[in-house]
CSV table of C-alpha atoms in Angstrom, one decimal:
chain,number,residue,atom,x,y,z
A,8,MET,CA,-7.9,-42.9,-1.3
A,9,ASP,CA,-11.1,-43.6,0.7
A,10,ALA,CA,-13.0,-41.0,2.6
A,11,PRO,CA,-13.5,-42.7,6.0
A,12,GLY,CA,-16.7,-42.0,7.8
A,13,LEU,CA,-18.2,-40.0,5.0
A,14,PHE,CA,-19.8,-43.0,3.4
A,15,ASP,CA,-20.2,-45.3,6.4
A,16,SER,CA,-23.1,-47.6,5.7
A,17,THR,CA,-24.1,-48.2,9.3
A,18,PRO,CA,-26.3,-45.5,10.7
A,19,PRO,CA,-25.1,-43.8,13.8
A,20,GLU,CA,-26.6,-44.8,17.2
A,21,PRO,CA,-29.0,-42.1,18.5
A,22,GLN,CA,-27.8,-40.1,21.5
A,23,ALA,CA,-29.7,-38.0,24.0
A,24,SER,CA,-31.1,-34.9,22.4
A,25,GLY,CA,-29.9,-31.4,23.2
A,26,ILE,CA,-29.9,-28.1,21.4
A,27,LEU,CA,-28.5,-29.9,18.4
A,28,GLY,CA,-30.8,-32.8,18.6
A,29,THR,CA,-29.7,-36.4,18.3
A,30,GLY,CA,-26.3,-37.1,16.7
A,31,SER,CA,-23.7,-39.7,16.0
A,32,ALA,CA,-21.9,-41.6,18.6
A,33,SER,CA,-19.2,-38.9,18.7
A,34,GLY,CA,-21.9,-36.2,18.8
A,35,ASP,CA,-19.9,-33.9,16.5
A,36,GLU,CA,-21.3,-34.6,13.0
A,37,PRO,CA,-22.4,-31.5,11.2
A,38,LEU,CA,-26.1,-30.9,10.9
A,39,ALA,CA,-25.9,-31.2,7.1
A,40,VAL,CA,-24.4,-34.7,7.5
A,41,ARG,CA,-26.9,-35.9,10.1
A,42,MET,CA,-29.8,-34.7,7.9
A,43,ARG,CA,-28.7,-36.6,4.8
A,44,PRO,CA,-31.5,-38.5,3.3
A,45,ARG,CA,-31.6,-42.2,4.4
A,46,VAL,CA,-33.6,-43.3,1.3
A,47,LEU,CA,-33.7,-41.9,-2.2
A,48,ASP,CA,-37.3,-40.7,-1.8
A,49,GLU,CA,-36.1,-38.2,0.8
A,50,LEU,CA,-34.0,-36.4,-1.8
A,51,VAL,CA,-35.5,-33.0,-2.3
A,52,GLY,CA,-35.7,-31.0,-5.6
A,53,GLN,CA,-34.8,-33.8,-8.0
A,54,ASP,CA,-38.2,-35.3,-8.8
A,55,HIS,CA,-37.2,-35.6,-12.5
A,56,LEU,CA,-34.7,-38.3,-11.5
A,57,LEU,CA,-36.8,-40.3,-9.1
A,58,GLY,CA,-39.3,-42.0,-11.4
A,59,PRO,CA,-39.8,-45.8,-11.2
A,60,GLY,CA,-37.0,-47.6,-13.0
A,61,SER,CA,-35.0,-44.3,-13.5
A,62,PRO,CA,-31.2,-44.6,-14.0
A,63,LEU,CA,-30.7,-43.0,-10.6
A,64,ARG,CA,-32.9,-45.6,-8.8
A,65,GLN,CA,-31.1,-48.4,-10.6
A,66,VAL,CA,-27.7,-47.1,-9.6
A,67,VAL,CA,-28.7,-46.5,-5.9
A,68,GLU,CA,-30.6,-49.9,-5.7
A,69,GLY,CA,-27.8,-51.7,-7.4
A,70,ARG,CA,-30.0,-53.2,-10.1
A,71,GLN,CA,-27.8,-52.1,-13.0
A,72,PRO,CA,-24.0,-51.6,-13.0
A,73,MET,CA,-24.1,-48.4,-15.1
A,74,SER,CA,-21.5,-45.7,-14.7
A,75,VAL,CA,-22.9,-42.2,-13.9
A,76,ILE,CA,-21.8,-38.6,-13.9
A,77,LEU,CA,-23.8,-36.4,-11.5
A,78,TRP,CA,-23.8,-32.8,-12.7
A,79,GLY,CA,-25.3,-30.0,-10.7
A,80,PRO,CA,-24.6,-26.9,-8.6
A,81,PRO,CA,-23.2,-27.2,-5.0
A,82,GLY,CA,-25.6,-28.5,-2.4
A,83,THR,CA,-28.0,-30.2,-4.7
A,84,GLY,CA,-27.5,-33.8,-3.5
A,85,LYS,CA,-24.5,-35.2,-5.4
A,86,THR,CA,-22.7,-36.4,-2.3
A,87,THR,CA,-26.0,-37.5,-0.8
A,88,ILE,CA,-26.5,-39.8,-3.7
A,89,ALA,CA,-23.0,-41.2,-3.3
A,90,HIS,CA,-23.8,-41.8,0.4
A,91,LEU,CA,-27.0,-43.7,-0.5
A,92,VAL,CA,-25.1,-45.8,-3.0
A,93,ALA,CA,-22.5,-46.6,-0.3
A,94,GLN,CA,-25.1,-48.0,1.9
A,95,GLY,CA,-25.7,-50.9,-0.5
A,96,GLU,CA,-24.1,-54.3,-0.4
A,97,ARG,CA,-21.6,-53.5,-3.2
A,98,ARG,CA,-18.0,-52.6,-2.5
A,99,PHE,CA,-17.6,-48.8,-2.4
A,100,ARG,CA,-14.5,-46.7,-2.7
A,101,ALA,CA,-14.4,-42.8,-2.6
A,102,MET,CA,-11.8,-40.3,-3.6
A,103,SER,CA,-11.7,-36.6,-4.4
A,104,ALA,CA,-10.0,-35.2,-7.4
A,105,LEU,CA,-8.7,-32.4,-5.2
A,106,ASN,CA,-6.1,-34.7,-3.5
A,107,SER,CA,-5.9,-37.8,-5.7
A,108,GLY,CA,-3.8,-38.6,-8.8
A,109,VAL,CA,-3.3,-41.2,-11.5
A,110,LYS,CA,-1.5,-43.5,-9.0
A,111,ASP,CA,-4.5,-43.5,-6.7
A,112,VAL,CA,-6.9,-44.2,-9.6
A,113,ARG,CA,-4.9,-47.1,-10.9
A,114,ALA,CA,-4.5,-48.5,-7.4
A,115,ALA,CA,-8.3,-48.5,-6.9
A,116,ILE,CA,-8.8,-50.1,-10.3
A,117,ASP,CA,-6.2,-52.8,-9.7
A,118,GLU,CA,-7.8,-53.6,-6.3
A,119,ALA,CA,-11.3,-53.7,-7.9
A,120,ARG,CA,-9.9,-56.1,-10.6
A,121,ARG,CA,-8.3,-58.4,-8.0
A,122,VAL,CA,-11.6,-58.5,-5.9
A,123,ARG,CA,-13.6,-59.4,-9.0
A,124,ARG,CA,-11.2,-62.2,-10.0
A,125,THR,CA,-11.5,-63.8,-6.6
A,126,GLY,CA,-15.3,-63.8,-6.8
A,127,GLY,CA,-15.9,-60.6,-4.8
A,128,PRO,CA,-18.5,-57.9,-5.5
A,129,GLN,CA,-18.1,-55.2,-8.1
A,130,THR,CA,-16.6,-51.9,-7.0
A,131,ILE,CA,-18.3,-48.6,-7.1
A,132,LEU,CA,-15.7,-45.9,-7.4
A,133,PHE,CA,-17.0,-42.4,-6.4
A,134,ILE,CA,-14.9,-39.5,-7.6
A,135,ASP,CA,-15.9,-36.1,-6.3
A,136,GLU,CA,-15.0,-32.9,-8.3
A,137,VAL,CA,-14.0,-35.1,-11.3
A,138,HIS,CA,-13.7,-32.0,-13.5
A,139,ARG,CA,-10.5,-31.2,-11.5
A,140,PHE,CA,-8.8,-34.3,-12.9
A,141,THR,CA,-6.5,-33.7,-15.8
A,142,LYS,CA,-7.2,-35.3,-19.2
A,143,THR,CA,-4.6,-38.0,-18.4
A,144,GLN,CA,-6.2,-38.7,-15.1
A,145,GLN,CA,-9.6,-39.0,-16.7
A,146,ASP,CA,-8.3,-41.1,-19.5
A,147,SER,CA,-6.9,-43.6,-16.9
A,148,LEU,CA,-10.5,-44.5,-16.0
A,149,LEU,CA,-11.6,-45.4,-19.5
A,150,GLY,CA,-10.6,-49.0,-19.8
A,151,ALA,CA,-12.0,-50.0,-16.3
A,152,VAL,CA,-15.3,-48.2,-17.0
A,153,GLU,CA,-15.5,-49.8,-20.5
A,154,ASP,CA,-15.1,-53.4,-19.2
A,155,ARG,CA,-17.0,-52.7,-16.0
A,156,THR,CA,-14.1,-53.5,-13.7
A,157,ILE,CA,-15.5,-50.5,-11.8
A,158,THR,CA,-18.8,-48.7,-11.8
A,159,LEU,CA,-17.9,-45.1,-11.9
A,160,LEU,CA,-19.9,-42.6,-9.9
A,161,ALA,CA,-18.5,-39.1,-10.6
A,162,ALA,CA,-19.7,-35.8,-9.4
A,163,THR,CA,-19.1,-32.4,-10.9
A,164,THR,CA,-20.3,-28.8,-10.6
A,165,GLU,CA,-19.1,-27.9,-14.1
A,166,ASN,CA,-20.6,-28.8,-17.5
A,167,PRO,CA,-19.2,-32.2,-18.2
A,168,TYR,CA,-19.3,-31.6,-22.0
A,169,PHE,CA,-16.6,-29.0,-21.3
A,170,SER,CA,-14.8,-30.3,-18.3
A,171,VAL,CA,-14.8,-34.1,-18.8
A,172,VAL,CA,-13.2,-35.9,-21.7
A,173,ALA,CA,-15.7,-37.0,-24.4
A,174,PRO,CA,-14.8,-40.7,-24.2
A,175,LEU,CA,-15.6,-40.8,-20.5
A,176,VAL,CA,-18.8,-38.9,-21.0
A,177,SER,CA,-19.9,-41.3,-23.7
A,178,ARG,CA,-19.4,-44.3,-21.4
A,179,CYS,CA,-21.5,-42.9,-18.6
A,180,VAL,CA,-25.1,-41.9,-18.0
A,181,LEU,CA,-25.3,-38.1,-17.4
A,182,LEU,CA,-27.7,-37.1,-14.7
A,183,SER,CA,-28.3,-33.4,-14.3
A,184,LEU,CA,-29.3,-32.2,-10.8
A,185,ARG,CA,-31.4,-29.1,-10.7
A,186,GLU,CA,-30.6,-26.1,-8.5
A,187,LEU,CA,-32.8,-26.2,-5.4
A,188,ASP,CA,-35.5,-23.4,-5.3
A,189,SER,CA,-36.7,-21.6,-2.2
A,190,THR,CA,-39.4,-24.2,-1.6
A,191,ASP,CA,-36.9,-27.0,-1.6
A,192,ILE,CA,-34.5,-25.2,0.8
A,193,GLY,CA,-37.4,-24.3,3.0
A,194,GLU,CA,-38.5,-27.9,3.2
A,195,LEU,CA,-35.0,-29.0,4.2
A,196,VAL,CA,-34.7,-26.3,6.9
A,197,ASP,CA,-38.1,-27.2,8.4
A,198,ARG,CA,-37.1,-30.9,8.3
A,199,ALA,CA,-33.9,-30.1,10.2
A,200,VAL,CA,-35.7,-28.2,12.9
A,201,GLU,CA,-38.3,-30.9,13.4
A,202,ASP,CA,-36.4,-34.2,12.8
A,203,GLU,CA,-34.8,-36.0,15.8
A,204,ARG,CA,-31.6,-36.4,13.7
A,205,GLY,CA,-31.5,-32.6,13.5
A,206,LEU,CA,-32.5,-30.0,16.1
A,207,ASN,CA,-35.4,-32.1,17.3
A,208,ARG,CA,-37.7,-29.1,18.0
A,209,THR,CA,-35.3,-27.7,20.6
A,210,VAL,CA,-35.4,-24.4,18.9
A,211,THR,CA,-38.0,-22.4,17.0
A,212,LEU,CA,-37.4,-20.5,13.8
A,213,ASP,CA,-39.4,-17.4,13.1
A,214,LYS,CA,-40.6,-16.6,9.6
A,215,GLU,CA,-38.2,-13.8,8.9
A,216,ALA,CA,-35.2,-15.8,10.0
A,217,ARG,CA,-36.4,-18.8,7.9
A,218,ASP,CA,-36.8,-16.6,4.9
A,219,HIS,CA,-33.3,-15.1,5.4
A,220,LEU,CA,-31.8,-18.6,5.7
A,221,VAL,CA,-33.5,-19.7,2.5
A,222,ARG,CA,-32.5,-16.6,0.7
A,223,THR,CA,-28.9,-16.5,1.6
A,224,ALA,CA,-28.5,-20.2,0.9
A,225,ALA,CA,-28.9,-19.4,-2.8
A,226,GLY,CA,-30.0,-22.9,-3.7
A,227,ASP,CA,-27.3,-24.7,-1.6
A,228,ALA,CA,-28.8,-27.1,0.9
A,229,ARG,CA,-25.5,-27.6,2.7
A,230,LYS,CA,-25.1,-23.9,3.1
A,231,ALA,CA,-28.6,-23.5,4.5
A,232,LEU,CA,-28.2,-26.3,7.1
A,233,THR,CA,-24.7,-25.1,8.1
A,234,ALA,CA,-26.1,-21.6,8.7
A,235,LEU,CA,-29.1,-23.1,10.6
A,236,GLU,CA,-26.7,-25.1,12.8
A,237,ALA,CA,-24.6,-22.0,13.5
A,238,ALA,CA,-27.7,-20.0,14.5
A,239,ALA,CA,-28.8,-22.8,16.8
A,240,LEU,CA,-25.4,-22.8,18.5
A,241,THR,CA,-25.7,-19.0,18.9
A,242,VAL,CA,-29.1,-19.4,20.5
A,243,ALA,CA,-27.7,-22.1,22.8
A,244,GLY,CA,-24.8,-19.8,23.9
A,245,GLU,CA,-27.3,-17.1,24.8
A,246,GLY,CA,-29.5,-19.4,26.7
A,247,GLY,CA,-32.5,-18.9,24.4
A,248,THR,CA,-34.5,-21.1,22.1
A,249,GLU,CA,-35.9,-18.8,19.3
A,250,ILE,CA,-33.9,-18.2,16.2
A,251,THR,CA,-34.5,-14.7,14.8
A,252,VAL,CA,-33.1,-12.7,11.9
A,253,ALA,CA,-30.7,-11.1,14.3
A,254,VAL,CA,-29.5,-14.5,15.5
A,255,VAL,CA,-29.0,-15.7,11.9
A,256,GLU,CA,-27.1,-12.5,11.0
A,257,ALA,CA,-24.8,-12.9,14.0
A,258,ALA,CA,-24.2,-16.5,13.2
A,259,ILE,CA,-23.4,-16.2,9.5
A,260,ASP,CA,-22.4,-12.5,9.3
A,261,THR,CA,-24.7,-11.8,6.4
A,262,ALA,CA,-27.0,-8.9,6.6
A,263,ALA,CA,-30.7,-9.5,5.8
A,264,VAL,CA,-31.6,-8.0,2.4
A,265,ARG,CA,-35.2,-6.9,2.0
A,266,TYR,CA,-35.8,-8.7,-1.2
A,267,ASP,CA,-38.5,-11.1,-2.3
A,268,ARG,CA,-37.6,-13.2,-5.3
A,269,ASP,CA,-41.2,-13.8,-6.2
A,270,GLY,CA,-42.7,-10.4,-5.1
A,271,ASP,CA,-42.5,-6.7,-5.6
A,272,GLY,CA,-39.0,-6.4,-4.2
A,273,HIS,CA,-37.7,-8.6,-7.0
A,274,TYR,CA,-39.2,-6.4,-9.7
A,275,ASP,CA,-38.3,-3.1,-7.9
A,276,VAL,CA,-34.6,-3.9,-7.5
A,277,ALA,CA,-34.4,-5.3,-11.1
A,278,SER,CA,-36.1,-2.2,-12.4
A,279,ALA,CA,-33.7,0.1,-10.5
A,280,PHE,CA,-30.8,-2.0,-11.7
A,281,ILE,CA,-31.7,-1.5,-15.4
A,282,LYS,CA,-32.6,2.2,-15.0
A,283,SER,CA,-29.2,2.8,-13.3
A,284,LEU,CA,-27.5,1.1,-16.2
A,285,ARG,CA,-29.5,3.2,-18.7
A,286,GLY,CA,-28.7,6.3,-16.7
A,287,SER,CA,-24.9,5.5,-16.8
A,288,ASP,CA,-24.6,5.4,-13.0
A,289,VAL,CA,-22.2,2.5,-12.7
A,290,ASP,CA,-22.0,2.8,-8.9
A,291,ALA,CA,-25.8,2.5,-8.4
A,292,ALA,CA,-25.9,-0.3,-10.9
A,293,MET,CA,-23.2,-2.1,-9.0
A,294,HIS,CA,-25.1,-1.6,-5.7
A,295,TYR,CA,-28.2,-3.2,-7.1
A,296,LEU,CA,-26.2,-6.0,-8.6
A,297,ALA,CA,-24.8,-6.7,-5.2
A,298,ARG,CA,-28.2,-6.7,-3.6
A,299,MET,CA,-29.5,-9.2,-6.1
A,300,ILE,CA,-26.5,-11.5,-5.6
A,301,VAL,CA,-26.5,-11.3,-1.8
A,302,ALA,CA,-30.3,-11.9,-1.7
A,303,GLY,CA,-29.9,-15.1,-3.7
A,304,GLU,CA,-31.3,-14.0,-7.0
A,305,ASP,CA,-30.8,-16.5,-9.8
A,306,PRO,CA,-27.6,-15.2,-11.6
A,307,ARG,CA,-29.1,-16.4,-14.9
A,308,PHE,CA,-31.9,-13.9,-14.5
A,309,ILE,CA,-29.3,-11.1,-14.0
A,310,ALA,CA,-27.3,-12.3,-17.0
A,311,ARG,CA,-30.4,-12.4,-19.3
A,312,ARG,CA,-31.2,-8.8,-18.4
A,313,LEU,CA,-27.7,-7.7,-19.2
A,314,VAL,CA,-27.8,-9.4,-22.6
A,315,VAL,CA,-31.1,-7.7,-23.4
A,316,PHE,CA,-29.9,-4.4,-22.2
A,317,ALA,CA,-26.7,-4.6,-24.3
A,318,SER,CA,-28.8,-4.4,-27.5
A,319,GLU,CA,-31.8,-2.5,-26.2
A,320,ASP,CA,-30.0,0.4,-24.6
A,321,VAL,CA,-26.5,0.3,-25.9
A,322,GLY,CA,-26.8,-1.2,-29.3
A,323,MET,CA,-24.6,0.0,-32.1
A,324,ALA,CA,-23.3,2.9,-30.0
A,325,ASP,CA,-20.9,0.2,-28.7
A,326,PRO,CA,-21.3,-3.1,-30.5
A,327,THR,CA,-18.8,-4.8,-28.1
A,328,ALA,CA,-21.3,-4.4,-25.3
A,329,LEU,CA,-23.3,-7.4,-26.5
A,330,LEU,CA,-20.1,-9.5,-26.6
A,331,THR,CA,-19.3,-8.6,-23.0
A,332,ALA,CA,-22.9,-9.4,-21.9
A,333,THR,CA,-23.1,-12.7,-23.6
A,334,ALA,CA,-19.7,-13.7,-22.3
A,335,ALA,CA,-20.9,-12.9,-18.8
A,336,ALA,CA,-24.0,-15.1,-19.4
A,337,THR,CA,-21.8,-17.9,-20.6
A,338,ALA,CA,-19.6,-17.6,-17.5
A,339,VAL,CA,-22.6,-17.8,-15.3
A,340,GLU,CA,-23.6,-21.1,-17.0
A,341,ARG,CA,-20.2,-22.6,-16.9
A,342,ILE,CA,-18.7,-21.3,-13.7
A,343,GLY,CA,-21.6,-20.2,-11.5
A,344,LEU,CA,-21.5,-18.2,-8.2
A,345,PRO,CA,-19.6,-17.1,-6.3
A,346,GLU,CA,-16.9,-16.6,-9.0
A,347,ALA,CA,-19.3,-15.5,-11.7
A,348,ARG,CA,-20.1,-12.4,-9.7
A,349,ILE,CA,-16.9,-10.9,-11.1
A,350,ASN,CA,-18.0,-11.6,-14.7
A,351,LEU,CA,-21.4,-10.0,-14.0
A,352,ALA,CA,-19.7,-7.0,-12.4
A,353,GLN,CA,-17.4,-6.5,-15.4
A,354,ALA,CA,-20.5,-6.6,-17.7
A,355,VAL,CA,-22.2,-4.0,-15.5
A,356,ALA,CA,-19.2,-1.7,-15.6
A,357,HIS,CA,-19.0,-2.0,-19.4
A,358,LEU,CA,-22.7,-1.4,-20.0
A,359,ALA,CA,-23.1,1.4,-17.5
A,360,THR,CA,-20.2,3.4,-18.9
A,361,ALA,CA,-20.9,2.6,-22.6
A,362,PRO,CA,-22.5,5.2,-24.9
A,363,LYS,CA,-26.2,4.6,-25.1
A,364,SER,CA,-28.6,4.2,-28.0
A,365,ASN,CA,-32.0,2.6,-28.4
A,366,ALA,CA,-32.0,2.9,-32.2
A,367,VAL,CA,-31.8,-0.9,-32.6
A,368,ILE,CA,-34.9,-1.7,-30.6
A,369,THR,CA,-36.7,1.3,-32.2
A,370,ALA,CA,-35.9,-0.1,-35.6
A,371,ILE,CA,-37.1,-3.6,-35.1
A,372,ASP,CA,-40.3,-2.5,-33.2
A,373,GLU,CA,-41.2,-0.1,-36.0
A,374,ALA,CA,-40.6,-2.7,-38.7
A,375,MET,CA,-42.7,-5.3,-36.9
A,376,ARG,CA,-45.5,-2.7,-36.4
A,377,ASP,CA,-45.6,-2.1,-40.1
A,378,VAL,CA,-45.6,-5.9,-40.9
A,379,ARG,CA,-48.5,-6.4,-38.4
A,380,GLN,CA,-50.4,-3.6,-40.1
A,381,GLY,CA,-50.1,-5.5,-43.4
A,382,LYS,CA,-47.3,-3.6,-45.0
A,383,ILE,CA,-45.6,-6.6,-46.4
A,384,GLY,CA,-45.8,-6.4,-50.2
A,385,PRO,CA,-44.3,-8.9,-52.7
A,386,VAL,CA,-40.5,-9.5,-52.7
A,387,PRO,CA,-39.0,-7.7,-55.7
A,388,VAL,CA,-38.6,-10.1,-58.7
A,389,ASP,CA,-34.8,-9.5,-59.0
A,390,LEU,CA,-34.3,-10.6,-55.4
A,391,ARG,CA,-36.3,-13.8,-55.6
A,392,ASP,CA,-34.7,-17.3,-55.5
A,393,ALA,CA,-33.4,-18.2,-58.9
A,394,HIS,CA,-31.7,-21.5,-58.1
A,395,TYR,CA,-34.5,-24.0,-58.8
A,396,GLY,CA,-35.7,-25.3,-62.1
A,397,GLY,CA,-38.1,-23.0,-63.9
A,398,ALA,CA,-37.2,-19.9,-61.8
A,399,SER,CA,-35.6,-18.2,-64.7
A,400,ASN,CA,-38.8,-18.6,-66.8
A,401,LEU,CA,-40.5,-16.6,-64.0
A,402,GLY,CA,-38.0,-13.9,-64.3
A,403,HIS,CA,-36.6,-14.5,-60.8
A,404,GLY,CA,-33.2,-12.9,-60.3
A,405,LYS,CA,-33.3,-11.0,-63.5
A,406,GLY,CA,-31.7,-7.6,-63.1
A,407,TYR,CA,-30.1,-8.4,-59.8
A,408,VAL,CA,-26.8,-6.5,-59.5
A,409,TYR,CA,-24.0,-8.2,-57.4
A,410,PRO,CA,-22.7,-5.6,-55.0
A,411,HIS,CA,-19.2,-7.1,-54.8
A,412,ALA,CA,-18.8,-6.5,-58.5
A,413,ASP,CA,-18.8,-2.7,-57.8
A,414,PRO,CA,-15.6,-1.1,-56.4
A,415,ARG,CA,-17.6,0.6,-53.8
A,416,GLY,CA,-19.2,-2.7,-52.6
A,417,VAL,CA,-22.7,-1.2,-52.8
A,418,VAL,CA,-24.9,-0.5,-55.9
A,419,PRO,CA,-28.2,1.2,-56.6
A,420,GLN,CA,-30.8,-1.5,-56.2
A,421,ARG,CA,-34.4,-1.8,-55.0
A,422,TYR,CA,-34.4,-4.2,-52.0
A,423,ALA,CA,-37.5,-3.3,-50.0
A,424,PRO,CA,-41.1,-4.0,-51.1
A,425,ASP,CA,-42.8,-0.9,-52.6
A,426,VAL,CA,-45.1,-0.5,-49.6
A,427,VAL,CA,-42.2,0.3,-47.3
A,428,ALA,CA,-39.7,1.7,-49.9
A,429,GLY,CA,-37.8,4.7,-48.5
A,430,ARG,CA,-38.8,3.9,-44.9
A,431,ASP,CA,-36.0,4.7,-42.4
A,432,TYR,CA,-36.3,2.1,-39.5
A,433,TYR,CA,-32.8,2.4,-38.2
A,434,ARG,CA,-31.9,5.9,-37.1
A,435,PRO,CA,-28.5,6.1,-35.5
A,436,THR,CA,-27.8,8.5,-32.7
A,437,ARG,CA,-24.7,10.7,-32.4
A,438,HIS,CA,-23.5,8.6,-29.5
A,439,GLY,CA,-20.3,6.5,-29.6
A,440,ARG,CA,-19.8,4.4,-32.7
A,441,GLU,CA,-23.3,5.3,-34.0
A,442,ALA,CA,-22.0,8.7,-35.0
A,443,GLU,CA,-19.6,7.1,-37.5
A,444,ILE,CA,-22.3,4.6,-38.5
A,445,GLY,CA,-24.8,7.4,-39.1
A,446,GLU,CA,-22.5,9.1,-41.5
A,447,ARG,CA,-21.8,5.9,-43.5
A,448,LEU,CA,-25.5,5.0,-43.5
A,449,GLU,CA,-26.4,8.3,-45.0
A,450,LYS,CA,-24.1,7.6,-47.9
A,451,LEU,CA,-25.3,4.1,-48.3
A,452,ARG,CA,-28.9,5.0,-48.5
A,453,ARG,CA,-28.2,7.7,-51.0
A,454,ILE,CA,-26.5,5.1,-53.3
A,455,VAL,CA,-28.9,2.2,-52.7
A,456,ARG,CA,-32.1,4.2,-53.1
A,457,ARG,CA,-31.1,6.2,-56.2
A,458,PRO,CA,-33.4,4.3,-58.5
A,459,ALA,CA,-36.4,4.6,-56.2
A,460,ASP,CA,-35.7,8.2,-55.5
A,461,GLY,CA,-35.5,8.9,-59.2
């Protein structure tokens, strides 16, 4: 199933410029389509893939018939790369996993095989959203990729090690596209305002509006250009030429959030977020989470803070909090926004309402402070490694008592070096599970330290 028009190799004829600049012959191509890079060097944010002789250059320039999986967040250039490949002299076919099946894949492969047998060019088969193919559909590609009946160019927003069958991954070069940062998005927005293919300087974009467009795009170039086009159309409808924050808001219905990812606003909101969690105000914490997401904060930053908080401020008062936080972080990596906002919200609800304890971080910080002050001491002889030749002659392991041999599962034994013997680093609170842990710990210390306590 081809995608007509999307990968046409002939550039559109320029038209008279208006509020939307020059366009295609039909004049109705979206701004994001008109602004697609015409050459690989115009690709923004992926410098790590553009070096001389890189696999990406070889694929685009047709020097090597290697199959490739393009993996990256939405709006990072996967379809753009396919568009550049389509402009070459090779035979190009495109399909989307959203509306194609095994029958379509096999038909494309059969046609590619027939063309090759009659002396025709090799076929590039582009499959968008390849992770949406079932295992059977992905398996149907293996033979043709293996014998190079087709050169596969597949795009996915999900980790291919989880979403694409291993035999297909092993037959392809995996190219990871990076999420675009604010500088990249800003460059694309500026280019679209200036370039004759875009708005051709028929509008001006004030700094606040530009910042808002960049922020709300959240690393998605297509989203930024679509919003810019909507704002330009709004200006045209009002008979003006200046795009302001108010115009952008009216065009994309997203309120401007006073938030600077690299400045004080970033740290202030993040600080308020953590303090709201610590204070058990789930509603305030949810508000700050929403502010960060809407403002385009990196969801991985939010997830990292939650994982740290789960141990630092909840700890053993609710040991399941860390499981929830790490699961949310995994969801962010595998799924991404917008869906992962739900996982982050669940983690926030869990952590904010959980009983709190900072006993874990207090314990490790005090232990590290003692170590840095030189309180290290020799490891007790009975605890030393006794598995190598000659260890027994040194007395290593002699006197060690195996705890599982005791019905209680714990025995009197000296574990800590003399210099810190009897030091209580971990001091459970009476909150949540730590109340129970504290009672058990008191009994454990009484048994374990009996020899040291005399």
